Coordinates of C-alpha atoms in Angstrom, one line a residue:
X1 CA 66.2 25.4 122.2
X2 CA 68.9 22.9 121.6
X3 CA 70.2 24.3 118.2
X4 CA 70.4 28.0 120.7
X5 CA 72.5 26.3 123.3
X6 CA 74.7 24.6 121.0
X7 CA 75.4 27.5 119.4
X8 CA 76.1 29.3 122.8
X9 CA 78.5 26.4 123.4
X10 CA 80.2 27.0 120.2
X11 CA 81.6 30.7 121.8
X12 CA 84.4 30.8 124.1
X13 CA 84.1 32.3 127.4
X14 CA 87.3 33.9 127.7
X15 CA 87.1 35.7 124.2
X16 CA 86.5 39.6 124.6
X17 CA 82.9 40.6 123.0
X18 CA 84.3 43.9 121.4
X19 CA 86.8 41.4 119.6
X20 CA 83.8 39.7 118.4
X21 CA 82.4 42.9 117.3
X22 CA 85.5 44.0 115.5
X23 CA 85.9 40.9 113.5
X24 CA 82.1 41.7 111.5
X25 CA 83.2 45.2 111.2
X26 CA 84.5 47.0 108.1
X27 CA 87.7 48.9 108.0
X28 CA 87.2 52.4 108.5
X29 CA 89.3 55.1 106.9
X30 CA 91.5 55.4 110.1
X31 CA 92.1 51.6 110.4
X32 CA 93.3 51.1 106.7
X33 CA 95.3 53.9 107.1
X34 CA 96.3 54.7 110.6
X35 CA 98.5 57.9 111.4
X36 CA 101.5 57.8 111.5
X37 CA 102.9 57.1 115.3
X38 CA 99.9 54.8 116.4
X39 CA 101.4 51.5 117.7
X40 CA 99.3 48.5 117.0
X41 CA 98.2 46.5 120.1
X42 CA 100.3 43.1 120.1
X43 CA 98.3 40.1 118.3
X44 CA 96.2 38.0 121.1
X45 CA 97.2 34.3 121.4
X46 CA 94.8 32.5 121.0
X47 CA 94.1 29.1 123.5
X48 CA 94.0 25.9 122.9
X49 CA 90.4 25.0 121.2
X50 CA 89.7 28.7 120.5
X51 CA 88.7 30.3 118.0
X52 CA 91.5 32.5 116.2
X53 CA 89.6 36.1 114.1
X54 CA 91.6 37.8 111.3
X55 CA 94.0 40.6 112.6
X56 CA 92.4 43.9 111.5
X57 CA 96.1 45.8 111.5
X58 CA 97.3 43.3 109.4
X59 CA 94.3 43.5 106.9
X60 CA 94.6 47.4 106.7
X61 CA 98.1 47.0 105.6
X62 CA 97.6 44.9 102.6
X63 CA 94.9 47.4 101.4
X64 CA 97.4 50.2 102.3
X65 CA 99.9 48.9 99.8
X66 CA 97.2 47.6 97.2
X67 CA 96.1 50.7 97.3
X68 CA 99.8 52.5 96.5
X69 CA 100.2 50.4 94.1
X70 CA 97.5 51.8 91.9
X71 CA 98.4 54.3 88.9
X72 CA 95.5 56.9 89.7
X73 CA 96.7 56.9 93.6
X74 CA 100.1 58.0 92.5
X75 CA 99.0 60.4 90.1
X76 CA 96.8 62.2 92.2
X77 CA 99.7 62.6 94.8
X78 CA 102.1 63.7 92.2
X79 CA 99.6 66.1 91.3
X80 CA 98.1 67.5 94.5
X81 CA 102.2 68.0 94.6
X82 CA 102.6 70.0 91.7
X83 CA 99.3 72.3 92.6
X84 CA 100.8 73.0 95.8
X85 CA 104.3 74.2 93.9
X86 CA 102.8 76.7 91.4
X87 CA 100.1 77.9 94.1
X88 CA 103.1 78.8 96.4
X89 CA 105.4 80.1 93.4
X90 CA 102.5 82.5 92.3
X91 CA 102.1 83.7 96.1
X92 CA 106.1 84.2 96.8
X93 CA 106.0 87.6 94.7
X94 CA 103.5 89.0 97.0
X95 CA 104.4 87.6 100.3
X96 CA 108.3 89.5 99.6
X97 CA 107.0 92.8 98.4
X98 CA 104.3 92.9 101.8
X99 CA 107.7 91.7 103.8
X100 CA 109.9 94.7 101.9
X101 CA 107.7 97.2 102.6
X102 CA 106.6 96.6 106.1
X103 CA 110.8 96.5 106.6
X104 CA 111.1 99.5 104.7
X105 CA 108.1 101.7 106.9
X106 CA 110.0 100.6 109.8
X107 CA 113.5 101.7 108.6
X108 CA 112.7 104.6 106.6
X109 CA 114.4 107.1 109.2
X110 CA 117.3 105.4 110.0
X111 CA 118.0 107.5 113.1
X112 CA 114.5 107.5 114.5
X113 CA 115.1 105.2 117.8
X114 CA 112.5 102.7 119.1
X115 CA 113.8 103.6 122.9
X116 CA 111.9 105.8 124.9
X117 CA 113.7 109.3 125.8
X118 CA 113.4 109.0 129.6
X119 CA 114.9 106.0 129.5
X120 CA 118.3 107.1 129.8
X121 CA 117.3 110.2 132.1
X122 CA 117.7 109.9 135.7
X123 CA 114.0 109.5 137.0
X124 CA 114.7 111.5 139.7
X125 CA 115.9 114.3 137.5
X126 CA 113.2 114.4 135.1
X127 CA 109.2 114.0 135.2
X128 CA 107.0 112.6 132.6
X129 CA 104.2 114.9 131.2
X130 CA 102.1 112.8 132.7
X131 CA 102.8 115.0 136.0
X132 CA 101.5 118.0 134.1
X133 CA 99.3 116.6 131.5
X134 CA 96.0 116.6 131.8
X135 CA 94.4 112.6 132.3
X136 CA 92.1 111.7 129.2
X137 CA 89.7 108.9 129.1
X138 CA 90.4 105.6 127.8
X139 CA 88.5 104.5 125.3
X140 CA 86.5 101.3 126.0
X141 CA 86.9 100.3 121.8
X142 CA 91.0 98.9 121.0
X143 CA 92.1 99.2 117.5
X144 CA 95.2 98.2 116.1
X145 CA 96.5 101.4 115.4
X146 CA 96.5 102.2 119.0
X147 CA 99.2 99.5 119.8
X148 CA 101.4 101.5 116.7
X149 CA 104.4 103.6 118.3
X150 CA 104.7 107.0 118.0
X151 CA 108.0 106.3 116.3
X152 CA 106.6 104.0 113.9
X153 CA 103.7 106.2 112.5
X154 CA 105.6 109.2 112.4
X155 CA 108.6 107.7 110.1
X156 CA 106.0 106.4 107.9
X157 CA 104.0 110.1 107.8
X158 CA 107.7 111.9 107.5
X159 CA 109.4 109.2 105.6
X160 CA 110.8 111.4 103.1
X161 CA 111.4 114.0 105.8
X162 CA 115.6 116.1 105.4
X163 CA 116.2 116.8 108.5
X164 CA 117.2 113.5 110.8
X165 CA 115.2 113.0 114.0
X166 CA 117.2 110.9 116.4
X167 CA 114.4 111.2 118.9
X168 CA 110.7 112.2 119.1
X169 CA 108.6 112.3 122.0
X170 CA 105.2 114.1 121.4
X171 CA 103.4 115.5 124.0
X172 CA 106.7 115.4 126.1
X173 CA 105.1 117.8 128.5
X174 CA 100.9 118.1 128.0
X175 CA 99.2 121.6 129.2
X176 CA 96.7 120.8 132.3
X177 CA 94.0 122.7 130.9
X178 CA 92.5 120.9 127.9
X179 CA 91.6 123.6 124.8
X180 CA 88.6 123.9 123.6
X181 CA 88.3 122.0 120.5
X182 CA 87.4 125.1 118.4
X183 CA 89.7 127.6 119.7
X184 CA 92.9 129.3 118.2
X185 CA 95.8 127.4 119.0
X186 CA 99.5 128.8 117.9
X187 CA 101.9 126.1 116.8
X188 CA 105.4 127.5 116.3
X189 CA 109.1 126.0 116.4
X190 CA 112.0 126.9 118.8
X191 CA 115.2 125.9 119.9
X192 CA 117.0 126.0 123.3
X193 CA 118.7 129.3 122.7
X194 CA 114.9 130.1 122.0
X195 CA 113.4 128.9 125.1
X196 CA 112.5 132.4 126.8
X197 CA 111.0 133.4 123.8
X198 CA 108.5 131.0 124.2
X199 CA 107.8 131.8 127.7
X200 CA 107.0 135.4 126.8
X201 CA 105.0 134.0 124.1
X202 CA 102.7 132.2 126.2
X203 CA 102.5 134.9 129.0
X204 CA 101.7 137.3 126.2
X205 CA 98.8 134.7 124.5
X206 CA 97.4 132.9 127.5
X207 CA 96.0 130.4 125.4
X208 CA 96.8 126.8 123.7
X209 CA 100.3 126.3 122.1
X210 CA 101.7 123.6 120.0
X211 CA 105.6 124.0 120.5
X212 CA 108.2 121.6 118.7
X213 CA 111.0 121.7 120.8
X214 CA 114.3 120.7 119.0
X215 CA 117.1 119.8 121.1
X216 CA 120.7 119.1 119.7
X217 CA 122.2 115.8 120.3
X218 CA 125.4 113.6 118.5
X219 CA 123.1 111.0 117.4
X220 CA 124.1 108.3 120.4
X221 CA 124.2 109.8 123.4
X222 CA 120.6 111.0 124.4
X223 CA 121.5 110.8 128.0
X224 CA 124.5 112.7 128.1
X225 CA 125.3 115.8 130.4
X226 CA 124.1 118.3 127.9
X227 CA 121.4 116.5 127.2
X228 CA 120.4 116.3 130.9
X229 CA 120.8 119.8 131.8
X230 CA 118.2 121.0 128.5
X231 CA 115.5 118.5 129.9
X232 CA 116.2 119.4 133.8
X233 CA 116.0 123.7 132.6
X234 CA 112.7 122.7 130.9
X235 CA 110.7 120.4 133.8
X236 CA 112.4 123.5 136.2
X237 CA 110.6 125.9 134.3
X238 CA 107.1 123.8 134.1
X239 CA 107.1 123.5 137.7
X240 CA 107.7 126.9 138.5
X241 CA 105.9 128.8 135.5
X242 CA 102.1 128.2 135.6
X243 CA 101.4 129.4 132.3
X244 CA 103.4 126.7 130.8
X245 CA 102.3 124.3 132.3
X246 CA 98.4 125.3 132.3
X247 CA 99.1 125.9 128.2
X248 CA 101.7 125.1 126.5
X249 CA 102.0 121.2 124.5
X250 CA 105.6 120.6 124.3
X251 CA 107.1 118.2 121.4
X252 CA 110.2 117.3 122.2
X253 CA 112.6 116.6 119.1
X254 CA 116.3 114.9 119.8
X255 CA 118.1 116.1 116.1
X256 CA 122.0 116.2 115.6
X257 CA 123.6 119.4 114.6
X258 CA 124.6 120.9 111.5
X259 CA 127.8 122.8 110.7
X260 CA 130.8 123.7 112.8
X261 CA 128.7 126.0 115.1
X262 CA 126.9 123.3 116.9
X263 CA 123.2 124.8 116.2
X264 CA 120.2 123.3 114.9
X265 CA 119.1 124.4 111.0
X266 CA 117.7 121.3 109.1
X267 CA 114.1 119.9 110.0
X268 CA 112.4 123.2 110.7
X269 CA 109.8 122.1 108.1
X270 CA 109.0 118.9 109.6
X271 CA 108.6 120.7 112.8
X272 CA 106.3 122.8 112.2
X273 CA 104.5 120.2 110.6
X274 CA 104.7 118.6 114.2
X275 CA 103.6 121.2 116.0
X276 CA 100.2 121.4 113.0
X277 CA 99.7 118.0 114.0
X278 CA 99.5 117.6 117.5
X279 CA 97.7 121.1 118.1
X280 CA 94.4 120.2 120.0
X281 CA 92.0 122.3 118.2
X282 CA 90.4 122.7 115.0
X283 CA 92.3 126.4 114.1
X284 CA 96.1 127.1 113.8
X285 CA 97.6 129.9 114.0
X286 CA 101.7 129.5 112.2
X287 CA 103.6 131.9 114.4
X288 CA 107.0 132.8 115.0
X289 CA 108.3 131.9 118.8
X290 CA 110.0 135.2 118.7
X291 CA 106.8 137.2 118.2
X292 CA 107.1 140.1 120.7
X293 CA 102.8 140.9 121.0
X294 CA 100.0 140.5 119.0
X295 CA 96.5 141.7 118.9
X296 CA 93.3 139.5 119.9
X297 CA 93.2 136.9 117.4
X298 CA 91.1 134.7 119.1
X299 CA 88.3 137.6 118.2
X300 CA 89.3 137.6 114.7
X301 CA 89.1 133.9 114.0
X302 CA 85.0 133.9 115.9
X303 CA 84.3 137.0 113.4
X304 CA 85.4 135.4 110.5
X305 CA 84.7 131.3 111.4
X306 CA 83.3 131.3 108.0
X307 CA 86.0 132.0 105.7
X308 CA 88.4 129.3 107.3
X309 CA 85.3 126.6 107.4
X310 CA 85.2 127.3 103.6
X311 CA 89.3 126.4 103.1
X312 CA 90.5 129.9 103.3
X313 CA 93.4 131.6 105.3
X314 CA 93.4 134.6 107.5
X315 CA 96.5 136.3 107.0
X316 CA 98.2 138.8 110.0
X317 CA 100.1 141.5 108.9
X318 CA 103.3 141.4 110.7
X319 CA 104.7 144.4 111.8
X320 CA 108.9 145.3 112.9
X321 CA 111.4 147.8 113.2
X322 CA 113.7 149.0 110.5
X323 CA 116.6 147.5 110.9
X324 CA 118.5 151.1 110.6
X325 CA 116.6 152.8 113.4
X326 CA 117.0 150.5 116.8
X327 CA 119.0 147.5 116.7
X328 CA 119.0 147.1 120.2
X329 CA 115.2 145.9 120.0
X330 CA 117.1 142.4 118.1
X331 CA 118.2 141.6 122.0
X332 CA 115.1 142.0 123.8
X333 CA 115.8 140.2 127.6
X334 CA 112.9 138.4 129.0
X335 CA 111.2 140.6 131.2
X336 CA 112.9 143.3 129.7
X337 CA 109.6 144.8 126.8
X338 CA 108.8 147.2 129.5
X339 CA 111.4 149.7 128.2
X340 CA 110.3 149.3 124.5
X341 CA 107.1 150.3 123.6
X342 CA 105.2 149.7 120.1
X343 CA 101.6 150.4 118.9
X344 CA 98.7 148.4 120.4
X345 CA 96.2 149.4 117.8
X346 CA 95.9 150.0 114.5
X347 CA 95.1 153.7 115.0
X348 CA 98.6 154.4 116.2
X349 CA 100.4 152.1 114.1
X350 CA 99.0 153.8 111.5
X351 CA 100.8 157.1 112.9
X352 CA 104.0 155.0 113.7
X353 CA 104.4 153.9 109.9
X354 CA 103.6 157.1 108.7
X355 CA 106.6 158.3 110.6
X356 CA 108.8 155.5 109.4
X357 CA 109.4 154.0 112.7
X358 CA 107.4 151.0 112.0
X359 CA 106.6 149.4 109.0
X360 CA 105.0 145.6 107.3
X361 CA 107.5 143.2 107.2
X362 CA 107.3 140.5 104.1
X363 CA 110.3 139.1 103.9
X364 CA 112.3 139.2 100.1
X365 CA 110.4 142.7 99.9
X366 CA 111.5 146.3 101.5
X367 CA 109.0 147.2 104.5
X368 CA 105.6 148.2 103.5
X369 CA 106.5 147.3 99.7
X370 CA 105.6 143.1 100.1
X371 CA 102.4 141.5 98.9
X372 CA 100.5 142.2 102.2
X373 CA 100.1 145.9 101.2
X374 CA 100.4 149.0 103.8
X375 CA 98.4 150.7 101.2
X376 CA 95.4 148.8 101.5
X377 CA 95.8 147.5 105.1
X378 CA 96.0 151.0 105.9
X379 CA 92.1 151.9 104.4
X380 CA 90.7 148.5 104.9
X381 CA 87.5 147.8 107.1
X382 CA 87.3 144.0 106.4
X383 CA 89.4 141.4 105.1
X384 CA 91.0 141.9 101.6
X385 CA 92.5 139.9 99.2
X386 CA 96.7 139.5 99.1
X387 CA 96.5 141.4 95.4
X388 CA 100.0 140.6 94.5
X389 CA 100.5 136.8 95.5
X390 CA 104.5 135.5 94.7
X391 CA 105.9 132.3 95.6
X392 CA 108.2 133.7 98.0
X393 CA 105.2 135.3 100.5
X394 CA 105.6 133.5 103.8
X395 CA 103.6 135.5 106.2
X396 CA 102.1 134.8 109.8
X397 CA 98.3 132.7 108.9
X398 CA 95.6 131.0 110.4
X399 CA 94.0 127.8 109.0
X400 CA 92.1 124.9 110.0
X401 CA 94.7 122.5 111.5
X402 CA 93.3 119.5 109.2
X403 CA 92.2 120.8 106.0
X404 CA 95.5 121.8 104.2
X405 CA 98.9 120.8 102.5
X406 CA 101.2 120.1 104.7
X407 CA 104.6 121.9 104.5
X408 CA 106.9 120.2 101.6
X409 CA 109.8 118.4 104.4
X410 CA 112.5 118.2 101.1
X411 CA 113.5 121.4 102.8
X412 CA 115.9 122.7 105.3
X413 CA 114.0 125.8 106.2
X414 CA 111.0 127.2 103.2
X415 CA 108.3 128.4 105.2
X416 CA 106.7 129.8 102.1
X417 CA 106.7 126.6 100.8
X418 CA 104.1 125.5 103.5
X419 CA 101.8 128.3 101.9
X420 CA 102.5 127.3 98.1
X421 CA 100.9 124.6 97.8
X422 CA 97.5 125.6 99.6
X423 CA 97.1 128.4 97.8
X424 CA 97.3 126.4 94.4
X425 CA 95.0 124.1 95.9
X426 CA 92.4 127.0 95.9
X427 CA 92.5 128.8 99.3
X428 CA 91.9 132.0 99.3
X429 CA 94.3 134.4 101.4
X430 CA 92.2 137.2 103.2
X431 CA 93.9 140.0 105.4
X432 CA 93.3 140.8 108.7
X433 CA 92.0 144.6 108.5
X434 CA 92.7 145.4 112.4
X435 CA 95.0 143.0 113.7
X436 CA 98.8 142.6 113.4
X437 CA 101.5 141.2 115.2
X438 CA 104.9 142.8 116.2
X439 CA 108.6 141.3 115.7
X440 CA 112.1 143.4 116.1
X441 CA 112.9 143.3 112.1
X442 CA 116.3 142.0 113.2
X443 CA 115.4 138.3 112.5
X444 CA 116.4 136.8 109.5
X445 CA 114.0 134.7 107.2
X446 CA 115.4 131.2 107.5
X447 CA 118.6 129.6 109.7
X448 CA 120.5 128.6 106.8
X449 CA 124.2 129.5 105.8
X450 CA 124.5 131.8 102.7
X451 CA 125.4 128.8 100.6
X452 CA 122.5 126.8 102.0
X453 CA 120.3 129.8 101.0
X454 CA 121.3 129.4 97.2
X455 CA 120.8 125.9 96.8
X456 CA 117.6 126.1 98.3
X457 CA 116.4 129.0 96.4
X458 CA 117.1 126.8 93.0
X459 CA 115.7 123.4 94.3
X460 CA 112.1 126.0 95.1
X461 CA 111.9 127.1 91.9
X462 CA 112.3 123.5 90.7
X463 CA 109.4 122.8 93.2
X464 CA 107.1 125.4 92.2
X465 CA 106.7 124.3 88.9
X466 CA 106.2 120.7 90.3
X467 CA 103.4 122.0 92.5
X468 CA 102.1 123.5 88.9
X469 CA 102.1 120.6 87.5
X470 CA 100.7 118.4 89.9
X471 CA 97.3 120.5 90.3
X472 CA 97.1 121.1 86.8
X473 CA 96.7 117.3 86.7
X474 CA 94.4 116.8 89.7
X475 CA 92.0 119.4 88.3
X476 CA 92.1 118.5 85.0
X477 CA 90.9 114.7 86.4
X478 CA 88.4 115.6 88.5
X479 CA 87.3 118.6 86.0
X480 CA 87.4 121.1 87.9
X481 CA 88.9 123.7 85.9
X482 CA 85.5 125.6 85.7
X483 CA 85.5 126.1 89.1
X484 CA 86.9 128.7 91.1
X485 CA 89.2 126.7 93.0
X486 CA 91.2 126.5 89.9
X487 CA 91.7 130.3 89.6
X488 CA 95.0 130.5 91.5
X489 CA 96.6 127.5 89.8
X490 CA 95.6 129.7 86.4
X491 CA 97.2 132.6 87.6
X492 CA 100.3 131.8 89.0
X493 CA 100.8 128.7 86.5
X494 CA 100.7 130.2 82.6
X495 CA 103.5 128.9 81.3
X496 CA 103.2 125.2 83.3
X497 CA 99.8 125.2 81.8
X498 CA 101.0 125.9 78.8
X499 CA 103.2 123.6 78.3
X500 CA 101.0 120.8 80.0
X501 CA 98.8 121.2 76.9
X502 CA 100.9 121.0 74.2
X503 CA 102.7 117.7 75.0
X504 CA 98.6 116.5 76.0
X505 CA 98.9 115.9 79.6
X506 CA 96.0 117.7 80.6
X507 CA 92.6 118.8 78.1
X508 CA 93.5 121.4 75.9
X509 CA 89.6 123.2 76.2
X510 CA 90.0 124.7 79.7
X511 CA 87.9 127.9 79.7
X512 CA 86.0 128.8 82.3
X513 CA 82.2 129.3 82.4
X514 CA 82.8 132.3 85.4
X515 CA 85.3 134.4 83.7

């Protein structure tokens, strides 16, 4: 009991027990190296007669700088130093190229604006489509794609598109009544100066349309008077026509002009691309806005659902006037087809190409002389073959909107370039045996000046053997040159072929099992 009390004596009062505890303690890895920025508490003085513990701070200094001193410790720094150097110089290659290219996919189409059309339209003026569009439902699931701009994911799609867009706005105005996802909807391309066309067209067709609107502009000023007065003409029109507005998608495109005559004739490929793409329904039908009538295609695409499921087009005979016998038809008014009359069925245009006043038009060929043939048209009961396919053919079709080349955007103005390339890939073109459409004949083929029309026609011809040679390859990879998709590409592509197997690029033993 006495040894316990004098020991208990031995203590000061006024000494602080965690003190105590500290003193038997050993450093920890944060006391014998404290961050940096910690202040140490100020050393305690110690009383008179009391008892005076080693400072801890001080203590984790010295085995700070014993422990700096020692070879291994500086080693190891200078090495974790040098890891970190080649990890990051191996990892700078990378880390540029993602930067360039995410720079580049913004940039691509230098005129393609960020800024929202309306933005520099009155609001009074002009209405969204939201007005007129029909409300969809959210969906409850976000994905980063849905936060991309439309401007941003179409200059990556159309990067390498010709024609400059200075402004695109899908949907600009959306048709109240949604399509059904497997009906017929026409997607066609038009211009101001086109505009009643398209309203005949959809008074005429009373069903979906996918219509790329291209507007002129100078490249700045999207909100200038011209510019004003197109977009006030169109909502006028929406508001007052209900067949627009129940059918009719409207893209609107802002492009800058080309030549002295202040019209629009680069990015037509593009376009129609655009109106492909943002067609609501599973078939397209690629048709002219200055179509004058047409038969019930909707009927022709449920009769033959099959052969367009299976990759292959329908193709409609278009039918127009010769050029020598009415030229007057070329200026049709709006409201004005009343006092022209043409054959609704196939019975009597049967009777009005027999009497010359009427004839198929395929343009690059005399009527009734293209690949379409009258000859066979004329007899047939069900779809036929195109027996004389040439690179040039550009006729009216109907395809699957999603399941198909897209048309080759190099281009001012090919629209049988948008057919090339699916027919190489192995579609089938069948002709419609009772349906038709009906154009004046006055039109020409493309919008391009004489001089455009020649360069054009060479860079084509340059393509068309690149479109050879590029499905040569594919098929010759995935071996598919037994097959009948590869019968087209064998056809149209002798020489290519040829030539691909001398120099070895594709297999020299291409027969096929089916011929």
């Amino acid at each position: 009991m006495g040894a316990m009390t004098a020991a208990l004596d031995s203590i000061s009062l006024d000494e602080n027990p965690s003190a105590a505890r500290s003193r038997n303690r050993a450093p920890s890895l944060s006391t014998a190296c404290p961050p940096a920025g910690v202040v140490r508490p100020p050393t305690t003085t110690s009383s008179p007669g009391s008892r005076v513990g080693a400072d801890p701070f001080h203590n984790a200094s010295q085995l700070c700088k014993r422990l700096f001193r020692l070879r291994i410790t500086r080693l190891l720094a200078w090495g974790y130093l040098a890891i970190s150097m080649i990890v990051f110089t191996l990892h700078l290659p990378s880390l540029t190229y993602k930067y360039n290219h995410q720079h580049s996919a913004s940039s691509s189409t230098p005129g393609l604006k960020t800024t929202t059309l309306l933005q520099n339209v009155n609001s009074q003026t002009l209405i969204s489509s939201s007005s007129h569009g029909s409300s969809s439902s959210s969906s409850s699931s976000s994905s980063p794609i849905d936060e991309l701009s439309y401007q941003l994911r179409l200059s990556k799609m159309f990067s390498k598109s010709l024609g400059r867009m200075d402004h695109l706005r899908p949907h600009w105005f959306s048709a109240t009544v949604d399509p059904d996802p497997q009906s017929l909807t026409l997607a066609t391309v038009l211009t101001m100066d086109e505009w009643p066309n398209l309203i005949r067209l959809a008074e005429q067709w009373e069903g979906p349309i996918s219509a790329a609107l291209q507007i002129p502009t100078d490249g700045t000023n999207l909100g200038s008077g011209t510019m004003l007065q197109h977009l006030s003409s169109i909502r006028r029109h929406y508001d007052t026509n209900p067949t627009l507005a129940r059918n009719v998608d409207l893209h609107l495109i802002a492009r800058p002009t080309s030549g002295n005559d202040g019209r629009i004739r680069t990015g037509q490929q593009d376009a129609r691309n655009l109106a492909r793409l943002f067609a609501r329904s599973r078939y397209v039908a690629h048709i002219p806005v200055t179509t004058l009538w047409m038969t019930n295609l909707t009927a022709a695409v449920s009769t033959y659902l099959d052969r367009l499921d299976a990759g292959d087009l329908l193709i409609v005979p278009t039918f127009a006037f010769p050029k020598s016998s009415n030229r007057k038809i070329a200026t049709i008014a709006f409201g004005m087809e009343e006092e022209y009359h043409w054959p609704t069925n196939k019975a009597e245009m049967v009777e009005w190409v027999d009497d010359n006043r009427m004839g198929i038009l395929d343009y690059h060929w005399n009527l009734n002389t293209g690949p379409t043939s009258y000859t066979l048209w004329r007899e047939a009961s069900e779809p036929y073959l195109v027996p004389n396919y040439d690179y040039h053919y550009s006729p009216v079709y109907i395809a699957t909107r999603d399941d198909h080349p897209w048309c080759e955007e190099r281009f001012m103005d090919e629209p049988s370039a948008c057919l090339y390339s699916t027919y190489l890939n192995g579609a089938n073109l069948w002709v419609l045996p009772n349906d038709y459409i009906v154009r004046t004949g006055q039109e020409p083929e493309n919008k391009l000046t004489m001089d455009e029309r020649i360069l054009q026609l060479k860079l084509y011809k340059n393509y068309r053997i690149e479109q050879c040679v590029f499905y040569a390859r594919q098929f010759d990879q995935v071996s598919t040159f037994s097959t009948e998709q590869s019968d087209h590409i064998q056809q149209e592509c002798v020489k290519e072929l040829g030539s691909l197997r001398r120099q070895k690029m594709i297999s020299s033993a291409l027969s096929k099992s089916h011929h």
